[in-house]
CSV table of C-alpha atoms in Angstrom, one decimal:
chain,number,residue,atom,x,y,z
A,50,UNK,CA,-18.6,71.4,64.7
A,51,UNK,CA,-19.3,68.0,63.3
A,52,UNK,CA,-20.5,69.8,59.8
A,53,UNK,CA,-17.5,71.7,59.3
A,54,UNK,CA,-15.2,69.0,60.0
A,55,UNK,CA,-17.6,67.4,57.2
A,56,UNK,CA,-17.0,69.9,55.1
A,57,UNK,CA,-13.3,70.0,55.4
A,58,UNK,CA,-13.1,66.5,54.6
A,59,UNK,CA,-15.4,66.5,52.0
A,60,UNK,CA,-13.4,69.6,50.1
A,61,UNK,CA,-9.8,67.9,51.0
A,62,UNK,CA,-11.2,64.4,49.7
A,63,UNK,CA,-12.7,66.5,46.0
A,64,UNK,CA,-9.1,68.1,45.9
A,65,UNK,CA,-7.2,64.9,46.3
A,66,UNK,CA,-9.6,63.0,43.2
A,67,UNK,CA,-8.6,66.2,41.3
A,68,UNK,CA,-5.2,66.2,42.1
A,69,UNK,CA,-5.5,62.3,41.1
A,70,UNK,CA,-7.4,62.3,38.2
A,71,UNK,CA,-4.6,64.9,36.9
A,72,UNK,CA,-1.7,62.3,37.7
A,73,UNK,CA,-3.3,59.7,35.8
A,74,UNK,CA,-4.3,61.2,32.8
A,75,UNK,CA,-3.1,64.8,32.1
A,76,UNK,CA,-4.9,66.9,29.3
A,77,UNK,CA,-4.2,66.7,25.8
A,78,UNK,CA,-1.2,69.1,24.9
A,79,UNK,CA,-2.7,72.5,23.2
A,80,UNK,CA,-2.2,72.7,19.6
A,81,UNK,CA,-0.6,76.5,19.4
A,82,UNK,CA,-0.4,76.0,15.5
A,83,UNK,CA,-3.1,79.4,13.8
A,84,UNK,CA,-4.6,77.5,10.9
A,85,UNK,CA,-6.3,79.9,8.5
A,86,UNK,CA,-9.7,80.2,8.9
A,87,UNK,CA,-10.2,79.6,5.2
A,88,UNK,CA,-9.0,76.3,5.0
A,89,UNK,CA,-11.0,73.4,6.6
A,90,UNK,CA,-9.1,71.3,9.6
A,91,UNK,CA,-7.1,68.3,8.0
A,92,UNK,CA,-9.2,65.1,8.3
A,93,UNK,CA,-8.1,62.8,11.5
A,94,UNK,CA,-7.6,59.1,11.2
A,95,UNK,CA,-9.2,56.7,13.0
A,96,UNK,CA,-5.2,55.4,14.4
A,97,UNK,CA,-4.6,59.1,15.2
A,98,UNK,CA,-7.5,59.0,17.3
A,99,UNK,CA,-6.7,55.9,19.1
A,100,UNK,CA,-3.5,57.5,19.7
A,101,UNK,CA,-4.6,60.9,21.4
A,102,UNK,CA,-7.3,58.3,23.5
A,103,UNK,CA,-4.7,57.0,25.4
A,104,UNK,CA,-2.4,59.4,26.6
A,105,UNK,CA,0.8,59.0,28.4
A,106,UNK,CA,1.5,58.7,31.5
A,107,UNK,CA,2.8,62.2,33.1
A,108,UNK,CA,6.8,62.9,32.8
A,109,UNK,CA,8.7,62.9,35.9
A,110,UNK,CA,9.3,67.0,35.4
A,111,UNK,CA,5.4,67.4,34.8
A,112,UNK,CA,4.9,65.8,38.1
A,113,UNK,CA,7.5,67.9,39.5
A,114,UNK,CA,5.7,70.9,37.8
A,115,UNK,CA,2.7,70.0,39.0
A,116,UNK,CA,3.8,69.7,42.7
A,117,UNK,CA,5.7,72.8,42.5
A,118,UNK,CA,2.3,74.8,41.3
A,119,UNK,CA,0.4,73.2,44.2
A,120,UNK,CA,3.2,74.0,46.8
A,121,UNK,CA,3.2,77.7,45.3
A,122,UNK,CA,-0.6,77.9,45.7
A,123,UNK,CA,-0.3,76.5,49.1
A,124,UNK,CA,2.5,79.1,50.0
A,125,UNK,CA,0.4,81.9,48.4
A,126,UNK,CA,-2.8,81.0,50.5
A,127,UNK,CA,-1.0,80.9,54.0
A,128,UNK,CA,0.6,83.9,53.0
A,129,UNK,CA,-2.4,86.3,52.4
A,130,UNK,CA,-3.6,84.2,55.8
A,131,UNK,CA,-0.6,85.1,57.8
A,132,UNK,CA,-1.0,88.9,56.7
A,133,UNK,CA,-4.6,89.0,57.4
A,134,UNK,CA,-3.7,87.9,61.1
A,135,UNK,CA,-1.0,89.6,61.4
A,136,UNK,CA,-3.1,93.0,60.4
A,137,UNK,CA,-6.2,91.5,62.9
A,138,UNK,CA,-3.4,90.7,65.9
A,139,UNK,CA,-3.3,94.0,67.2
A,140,UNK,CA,-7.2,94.3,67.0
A,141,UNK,CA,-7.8,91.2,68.9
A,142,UNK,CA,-5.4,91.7,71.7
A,143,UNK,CA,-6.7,95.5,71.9
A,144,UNK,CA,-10.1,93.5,72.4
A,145,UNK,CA,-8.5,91.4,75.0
A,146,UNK,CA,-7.1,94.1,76.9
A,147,UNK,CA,-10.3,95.8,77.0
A,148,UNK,CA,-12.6,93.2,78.0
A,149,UNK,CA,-9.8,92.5,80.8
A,150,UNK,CA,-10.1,96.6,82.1
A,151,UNK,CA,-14.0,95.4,82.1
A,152,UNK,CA,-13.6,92.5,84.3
A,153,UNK,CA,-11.5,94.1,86.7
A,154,UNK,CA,-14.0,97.2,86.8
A,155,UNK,CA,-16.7,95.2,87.7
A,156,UNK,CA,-15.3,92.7,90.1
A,157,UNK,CA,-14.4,96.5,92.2
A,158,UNK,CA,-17.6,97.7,91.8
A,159,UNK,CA,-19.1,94.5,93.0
A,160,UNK,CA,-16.6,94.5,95.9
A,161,UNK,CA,-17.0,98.4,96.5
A,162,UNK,CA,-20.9,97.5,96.4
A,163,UNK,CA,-20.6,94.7,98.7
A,164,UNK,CA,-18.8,96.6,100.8
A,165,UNK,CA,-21.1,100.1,101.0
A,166,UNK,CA,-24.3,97.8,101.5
A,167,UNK,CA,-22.8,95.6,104.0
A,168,UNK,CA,-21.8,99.0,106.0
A,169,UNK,CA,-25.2,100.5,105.3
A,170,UNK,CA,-27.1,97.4,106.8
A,171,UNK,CA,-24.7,97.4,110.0
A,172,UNK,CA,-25.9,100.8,110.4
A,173,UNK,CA,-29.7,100.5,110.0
A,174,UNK,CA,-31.9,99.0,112.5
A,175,UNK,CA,-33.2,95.8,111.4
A,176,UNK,CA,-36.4,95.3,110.3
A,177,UNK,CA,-38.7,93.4,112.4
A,178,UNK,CA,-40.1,90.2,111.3
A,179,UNK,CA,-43.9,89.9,110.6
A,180,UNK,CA,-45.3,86.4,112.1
A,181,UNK,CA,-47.3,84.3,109.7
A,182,UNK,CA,-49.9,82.6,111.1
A,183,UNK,CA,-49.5,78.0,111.0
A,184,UNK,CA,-52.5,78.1,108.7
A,185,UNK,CA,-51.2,80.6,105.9
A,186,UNK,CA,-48.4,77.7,105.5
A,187,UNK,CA,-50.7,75.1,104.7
C-alpha cells in the first residue's frame, strides 16, 4: 500500500515539475518557413541569440490553451475509465451474486450436516470409554 501511494505521489509530483517547467518557459515557436535545401541557413547574430535565450513569459490564451489540453486529456482518461467499468460492472456483480449462491449453499449444507450427524449420534449407542491407566498420564 505504502509503495503505491509512493508511486502516485512520485508520478503526480514529475507531472506537476512538467506542467511547471512549461509555464515558465514554453518552447521556442517552430519555424514553418521550407528553406531550400540548396541554400545554406542565414547566419545568426550573436543579439538574435540572446533574444531567442530568453523567451517570454506564456500569453494569457497560451495558458488558457494549455489548461484546456490538460482538462481534455484528463476528460479523455476518465472517460475510457468510466467505459471500462461500466463494461466490467455487470461482470463483477455477476461475481457477487455468485459467490453469494455459494455462501448460502454452504452454510445449508453445514446446517443440513449438523443436523443429519446430530440425529445419527442420538441414534447410535455411544461408545464406551476406554480407561487409561494414572501412569500413561505422566
Amino acid at each position: 500500500m505504502m509503495r503505491r501511494q509512493d508511486q502516485q505521489s512520485r508520478v503526480f509530483c514529475e507531472l506537476s515539475t512538467l506542467i511547471l517547467n512549461i509555464l515558465r518557459s514554453p518552447p521556442a515557436p517552430i519555424d514553418f518557413s521550407d528553406p531550400s535545401p540548396a541554400m545554406p541557413p542565414p547566419p545568426v547574430s550573436s543579439s538574435r541569440r540572446r533574444a531567442a535565450a530568453t523567451t517570454p513569459p506564456i500569453s494569457p490564451a497560451g495558458f488558457a490553451s494549455l489548461l484546456l489540453g490538460i482538462s481534455l486529456a484528463l476528460m479523455l482518461c476518465g472517460s475510457v475509465t468510466f467505459f471500462i467499468g461500466f463494461m466490467l460492472m455487470p461482470w463483477v456483480l455477476g461475481l457477487a451474486m455468485f459467490f453469494y449462491v455459494v455462501g448460502i449453499v454452504s452454510s445449508l449444507s453445514m446446517l443440513g450436516r449438523a443436523i443429519l450427524c446430530h440425529s445419527n449420534h442420538a441414534v447410535s449407542p455411544a461408545s464406551p470409554r476406554k480407561e487409561v491407566p494414572a501412569w500413561k498420564l505422566l
